[in-house]
Amino acid sequence: MALSSNDEVQFACQEIIEKCVNCGRCVSECKLLQDIGEDLISLATRQPTVGEAYSCTLCGLCEGVCPLSLSPRKMFVATRHKAVDEQEIDIDDYKYMFPDRELNVMKMYREVNKFDYKDLKVDQEGEVAFFPGCTLLTYDPKLIYAIVENLEAEYPGVTLITDCCGIPLYQLGLRERGEKFRQALKEKLRRLKVKSLILACSNCYYQLKEDVKELGIRPLTIYEALSDSRIFNTPIEAKEARVVTVHDSCPDRFAGIFARQARQALAKKGYVLVEMEHNSAKALCCGSGGQASHFAPELARGLVEARLEEVTGLEVDILASYCLGCVLNLSKDQNDIPVQHVLNLLLDLKQDFAGLKKQSKTIFEGPEGEKLWERIMAD
C-alpha cells in the first residue's frame, strides 16, 4: 500500500534525522540549502516549507556528495506531493506546464511557429521509434530533422513520437495525473507496435526506461542508435578540432549512461575533452531542474551563473550538453563561450542558441500574446 503524502514526508525527514551526521557536504554544494541557512537535521526536524520544496531543482547533487547516500531531495519531493494533496498550493496556477492538457506553453509555441513535423512519419506504426522529448520538439526543429535524417539511414521507416514523457507532472507533485499519463503513453507505444525506442533526452530516458522494458521494447539512447552511423564515424578535420567541456544533466547523475556515451562519441569524432570540477555525479544543476525556475527564478539564475563561472576557468572553445533544456538555460545570455548540444557537434550542425529561451517568451507579449496566454490558461 502506498504511503500517504503526509507519511511520505514523515518518513523522508525521519531518515535524515536518524542517519545524517551533519557533515555539511550537501549544504556546501547546494545553493538552496545555503539560502535556507540551517543544518540538515534541523531542516528535517521542522520539515521543509512548500516554498522551499518548490525551490529545489530536484537535481540530486545533495545525494551525489553525501558520504551516506542520503537524499534531502526526497524530503522536498514528498513535501510537493503533500502540498498538492492537501491544497497547500494552487497547482492550477501552473497548468501552463501540464503536458496532459490539450494546450500548454510548449504546444502553443509549436503551434505559433508551425512546428508540426507533418512531412515526417509521425506517431505511426513502426518497429523503431524516435522519442526526442518535448523540449527538443519545441525549440529545435532543425536538430530534429538532422537527427531523423541520420536515423533513417540506419533505421528506414523510423517513426517520430511527439509526446512528452510526463515528467513535469511528477515534478510538480501531481502523481496521480502522472500515472494516468504514463499508462496512456505505454498504451500508445503498444498500439504502434514499437520494438525499439530511441531516446535523445536523458530525462525521458530515465523516466521511460523501465516502462518500455516491461512492454518488451528495447530502449536505446541516441548515441547507441547512431554509434555505427557514417556521420558519427567521420572525424572532424584537424584544423577544426575544438576543446569541449561537457555539462552533465541531473537525471544522468548516477547511472552516467549519457555522460559516458556522449564523451566517447565526441572523442571519436576528434574533439578534445576537458572536465569541469563538478561533473558526472557531482555535476551542478543548470537551474532548470524540477521546474524550479518557475518558482524561484533568482535561485535558478544563480545556478546558471555558478555553472558558467566554472566554465570560464577552463581553456575551452565550447560548452556542450546532451540535454537541450540545459543548453537553452546556459545560453540565456550571450556568453564568450558558445553552448552547443552534443548532437550539434556530432552531426556537424552549428546553431546559435544564445537568448533563444528568452526570445521564445516574446510570443506572449502585446495584445495578441495576451490572447494566446488566455487560451493556454482557459479551462
C-alpha positions as a printed Julia matrix, in Angstrom:
379×3 Matrix{Float64}:
   0.0    0.0     0.0
   1.4    3.4    -1.0
   2.25   5.87    1.74
   0.06   8.92    2.18
   1.86  12.13    1.25
   1.94  13.13    4.92
   3.54   9.8     5.9
   5.93  10.16    2.96
   7.17  13.48    4.36
   7.5   12.0     7.84
   9.45   9.0     6.53
  11.82  11.08    4.37
  12.54  13.52    7.2
  12.97  10.79    9.8
  15.61   9.08    7.67
  17.65  12.3     7.68
  17.15  12.82   11.43
  18.29   9.28   12.25
  21.16   8.85    9.79
  22.61  12.28    8.91
  25.92  13.1    10.63
  25.73  16.8     9.72
  29.0   16.72    7.82
  27.75  19.7     5.81
  28.79  18.46    2.37
  25.32  18.82    0.89
  24.99  22.33    2.29
  28.39  23.33    0.93
  27.32  22.31   -2.59
  23.61  23.23   -2.67
  22.59  26.86   -3.14
  19.08  26.21   -1.81
  20.35  24.65    1.42
  22.75  27.56    1.79
  19.9   30.03    1.34
  17.78  28.17    3.91
  20.68  28.59    6.32
  20.13  25.58    8.57
  21.89  22.29    9.12
  20.12  19.36    7.51
  18.91  17.72   10.71
  17.31  20.98   11.83
  15.57  21.32    8.46
  14.3   17.73    8.59
  13.09  18.14   12.16
  10.87  21.12   11.33
  10.15  19.78    7.79
  10.55  21.85    4.61
   8.04  24.54    3.74
   6.08  24.44    0.49
   8.15  27.35   -0.83
  11.39  25.55   -0.06
  10.14  22.35   -1.68
   9.28  24.07   -4.95
  12.58  25.97   -4.93
  14.52  22.69   -5.05
  15.73  21.75   -8.52
  15.45  18.05   -7.58
  18.88  17.66   -9.13
  20.24  15.07   -6.68
  23.57  16.8    -6.08
  22.91  16.53   -2.33
  22.78  12.76   -2.65
  25.75  12.7    -5.0
  28.06  14.3    -2.43
  26.62  12.62    0.7
  29.02  10.0     2.14
  25.97   8.02    3.32
  24.0    8.5     0.06
  21.18  10.22    1.94
  18.82  12.24   -0.22
  17.45  15.55    1.07
  15.77  15.75   -2.33
  13.28  13.13   -1.15
  12.09  15.5     1.59
  11.37  18.18   -0.97
   9.63  15.76   -3.37
   7.45  14.42   -0.56
   6.59  17.97    0.52
   5.48  18.77   -3.05
   3.18  15.73   -3.01
   1.72  16.81    0.33
   1.3   20.4    -0.87
  -0.8   19.22   -3.83
  -2.77  16.61   -1.89
  -3.64  19.0     0.93
  -4.13  22.01   -1.36
  -1.32  23.98    0.25
  -0.51  25.23   -3.23
  -2.87  26.18   -6.04
  -1.14  23.99   -8.57
  -3.57  25.04  -11.32
  -1.75  28.37  -11.38
   0.98  26.4   -13.15
  -1.23  24.43  -15.53
   0.5   26.11  -18.45
   3.18  23.44  -17.91
   0.9   20.38  -17.67
   1.76  18.03  -20.58
  -1.57  16.21  -20.33
  -3.59  19.32  -21.25
  -4.76  19.95  -24.78
  -2.78  23.19  -24.8
   0.29  24.21  -22.83
   3.24  26.56  -23.34
   5.23  24.15  -25.49
   2.29  23.12  -27.65
   1.42  26.78  -28.14
   4.99  27.63  -29.16
   4.93  24.84  -31.74
   1.54  26.0   -32.99
   2.65  29.62  -33.4
   5.86  28.61  -35.16
   4.16  25.87  -37.22
   6.45  23.11  -35.93
   4.13  20.17  -36.74
   6.6   17.78  -38.45
   3.85  16.66  -40.83
   6.42  15.94  -43.52
   7.91  13.22  -41.32
   6.45   9.86  -40.3
   4.78  10.95  -37.07
   3.12   8.69  -34.46
   2.69   5.83  -36.91
   3.17   2.1   -36.53
   6.78   1.01  -36.77
   9.29  -1.25  -35.09
  11.72   1.62  -34.48
  10.56   4.91  -32.98
  12.4    8.1   -32.11
  11.33   9.86  -28.9
  13.07  13.27  -28.83
  11.18  14.72  -25.87
   9.1   17.89  -25.76
  11.96  20.36  -25.31
  13.75  19.21  -28.45
  10.48  19.02  -30.38
   9.52  22.53  -29.33
  12.7   24.55  -29.53
  14.93  22.86  -32.09
  13.21  21.51  -35.21
  16.45  21.95  -37.16
  18.16  19.44  -34.92
  15.12  17.14  -35.06
  15.33  16.97  -38.86
  19.08  16.36  -38.79
  18.65  13.51  -36.29
  15.79  11.91  -38.24
  17.75  12.11  -41.49
  20.62  10.19  -39.94
  18.34   7.73  -38.17
  16.59   7.0   -41.47
  19.89   5.84  -42.92
  20.25   3.31  -40.1
  16.58   2.51  -39.41
  14.46   3.03  -42.54
  10.88   3.93  -41.69
  11.64   5.22  -38.2
   8.59   6.95  -36.7
   8.69  10.16  -34.68
   6.86  10.1   -31.33
   5.67  13.59  -30.42
   4.67  13.04  -26.79
   6.14  14.38  -23.58
   7.45  11.71  -21.19
   5.22  13.14  -18.44
   7.98  14.04  -16.0
   6.71  17.62  -15.41
   3.58  16.2   -13.76
   5.66  14.2   -11.3
   7.99  17.13  -10.65
   5.03  19.39   -9.86
   3.71  16.87   -7.34
   0.85  15.56   -9.5
   1.45  11.86   -9.01
  -2.0   10.57   -9.96
  -2.08  12.6   -13.17
   1.47  11.46  -13.87
   0.49   7.8   -13.53
  -2.52   8.25  -15.8
  -0.37   9.99  -18.41
   2.28   7.29  -18.11
  -0.22   4.49  -18.71
  -1.64   6.27  -21.77
   1.85   6.62  -23.23
   2.58   2.93  -22.62
  -0.66   2.02  -24.39
   0.29   4.23  -27.34
   3.68   2.55  -27.72
   1.99  -0.85  -27.53
  -0.57   0.21  -30.14
   2.16   1.44  -32.51
   3.92  -1.95  -32.19
   7.25  -0.35  -31.29
  10.14  -2.76  -30.72
  12.99  -0.27  -30.21
  12.61   3.2   -28.73
  15.41   5.71  -29.39
  15.6    8.5   -26.82
  17.55  11.74  -27.16
  16.67  13.28  -23.78
  18.17  11.91  -20.58
  15.06  12.94  -18.62
  12.87  10.93  -20.97
  15.28   8.0   -20.97
  15.24   7.51  -17.22
  11.54   8.3   -16.95
  10.55   5.68  -19.54
  13.35   3.1   -19.45
  11.73   0.54  -17.15
   8.25   1.04  -18.59
   9.34   0.29  -22.14
  11.31  -2.76  -20.98
   8.11  -4.1   -19.4
   6.47  -3.73  -22.81
   9.25  -5.75  -24.42
  10.61  -2.61  -26.1
  14.34  -2.04  -26.25
  15.33   1.44  -25.01
  18.28   2.99  -26.87
  19.99   6.3   -26.35
  20.5    8.34  -29.5
  24.24   7.75  -29.06
  23.78   3.99  -29.11
  21.42   4.19  -32.06
  23.84   6.21  -34.19
  27.1    4.68  -32.93
  27.72   2.96  -36.28
  26.43   5.81  -38.43
  28.6    7.4   -41.07
  28.47  10.87  -39.56
  29.38   9.73  -36.04
  32.38   7.93  -37.52
  33.56  10.74  -39.78
  36.2   12.66  -37.79
  36.29  16.42  -37.96
  39.27  17.89  -39.77
  42.33  18.54  -37.64
  42.05  22.29  -38.22
  38.51  22.17  -36.77
  39.48  20.28  -33.62
  37.97  22.13  -30.7
  38.33  21.84  -26.95
  35.0   20.93  -25.34
  33.76  20.66  -21.77
  30.58  18.71  -21.1
  27.86  19.81  -18.71
  26.2   16.67  -17.38
  22.44  16.57  -16.88
  20.97  15.81  -13.48
  18.89  12.69  -14.31
  22.07  11.03  -15.64
  23.95  11.84  -12.42
  24.22   8.32  -11.03
  23.95   5.89  -13.95
  26.09   8.11  -16.2
  24.93   6.41  -19.39
  24.59   9.59  -21.44
  27.74  11.07  -19.89
  29.89   8.13  -20.99
  28.37   7.69  -24.43
  28.43  11.39  -25.29
  32.08  11.73  -24.28
  33.09   8.6   -26.17
  31.32   9.84  -29.31
  32.89  13.31  -29.06
  36.39  11.89  -28.57
  35.91   9.52  -31.51
  34.76  12.45  -33.62
  38.01  14.27  -32.83
  37.06  16.74  -30.09
  39.41  17.33  -27.17
  37.64  16.98  -23.81
  38.38  18.93  -20.65
  36.44  18.31  -17.45
  34.96  20.85  -15.09
  35.46  20.34  -11.37
  31.81  19.43  -10.96
  30.98  16.64  -13.39
  29.14  13.31  -13.5
  27.7   12.52  -10.04
  28.81  15.91   -8.73
  27.6   17.99  -11.7
  25.97  21.32  -10.91
  22.37  21.85  -11.99
  21.82  24.26  -14.89
  18.97  25.9   -12.98
  16.04  24.44  -14.92
  15.64  21.24  -12.91
  12.43  20.41  -11.08
  10.66  23.36  -12.74
  12.34  25.49  -10.05
  12.84  28.41  -12.43
   9.06  28.94  -12.32
   9.04  29.12   -8.52
  12.47  30.5    -7.58
  13.85  32.44  -10.59
  16.57  34.21   -8.61
  17.93  30.95   -7.26
  17.78  29.4   -10.74
  19.66  32.38  -12.17
  22.35  31.91   -9.53
  22.81  28.3   -10.6
  23.33  29.37  -14.21
  25.93  31.91  -13.12
  27.73  29.35  -10.94
  27.94  26.9   -13.81
  29.2   29.46  -16.31
  31.74  30.75  -13.82
  33.2   27.25  -13.57
  33.43  27.06  -17.36
  35.26  30.38  -17.68
  38.03  28.98  -15.5
  38.87  26.5   -18.25
  40.57  26.97  -21.61
  37.79  25.59  -23.78
  36.11  26.57  -27.03
  32.68  25.05  -26.45
  30.39  24.22  -23.55
  28.31  21.21  -24.6
  25.43  19.34  -23.03
  23.38  16.32  -24.08
  20.23  17.95  -22.63
  18.62  20.71  -24.69
  16.98  22.14  -21.57
  20.45  22.66  -20.13
  21.71  24.12  -23.42
  18.9   26.67  -23.51
  19.27  27.61  -19.87
  23.03  28.01  -20.04
  22.76  30.13  -23.18
  20.02  32.51  -21.97
  22.5   35.37  -22.26
  25.22  35.87  -24.83
  28.41  34.3   -23.47
  32.01  34.3   -24.62
  31.93  30.5   -24.76
  29.21  29.18  -27.1
  26.85  26.49  -25.81
  26.01  23.59  -28.11
  24.07  20.36  -27.87
  26.4   17.36  -28.1
  24.42  16.24  -31.14
  25.21  19.53  -32.9
  28.88  18.64  -32.66
  28.41  15.01  -33.69
  26.11  15.84  -36.63
  28.21  18.78  -37.84
  25.3   21.16  -37.31
  26.23  24.57  -35.96
  23.5   26.57  -34.21
  23.29  29.73  -32.16
  21.26  29.13  -29.01
  22.12  32.41  -27.29
  18.98  34.06  -25.99
  16.59  31.55  -27.6
  14.8   30.77  -24.33
  14.2   34.47  -23.65
  13.11  35.04  -27.23
  10.56  32.22  -27.01
   8.65  34.14  -24.34
   8.03  37.07  -26.68
   5.09  35.23  -28.28
   3.11  36.2   -25.17
   3.83  39.91  -25.46
   1.3   42.52  -26.61
  -2.45  42.11  -27.18
  -2.05  39.04  -29.4
   0.28  37.43  -26.88
  -2.24  38.01  -24.12
  -4.86  36.19  -26.18
  -2.51  33.23  -26.61
  -1.92  33.13  -22.86
  -5.67  33.25  -22.2
  -6.12  30.25  -24.48
  -3.48  28.3   -22.56
  -4.95  29.1   -19.15
  -8.59  28.54  -20.19
 -10.25  25.55  -18.51
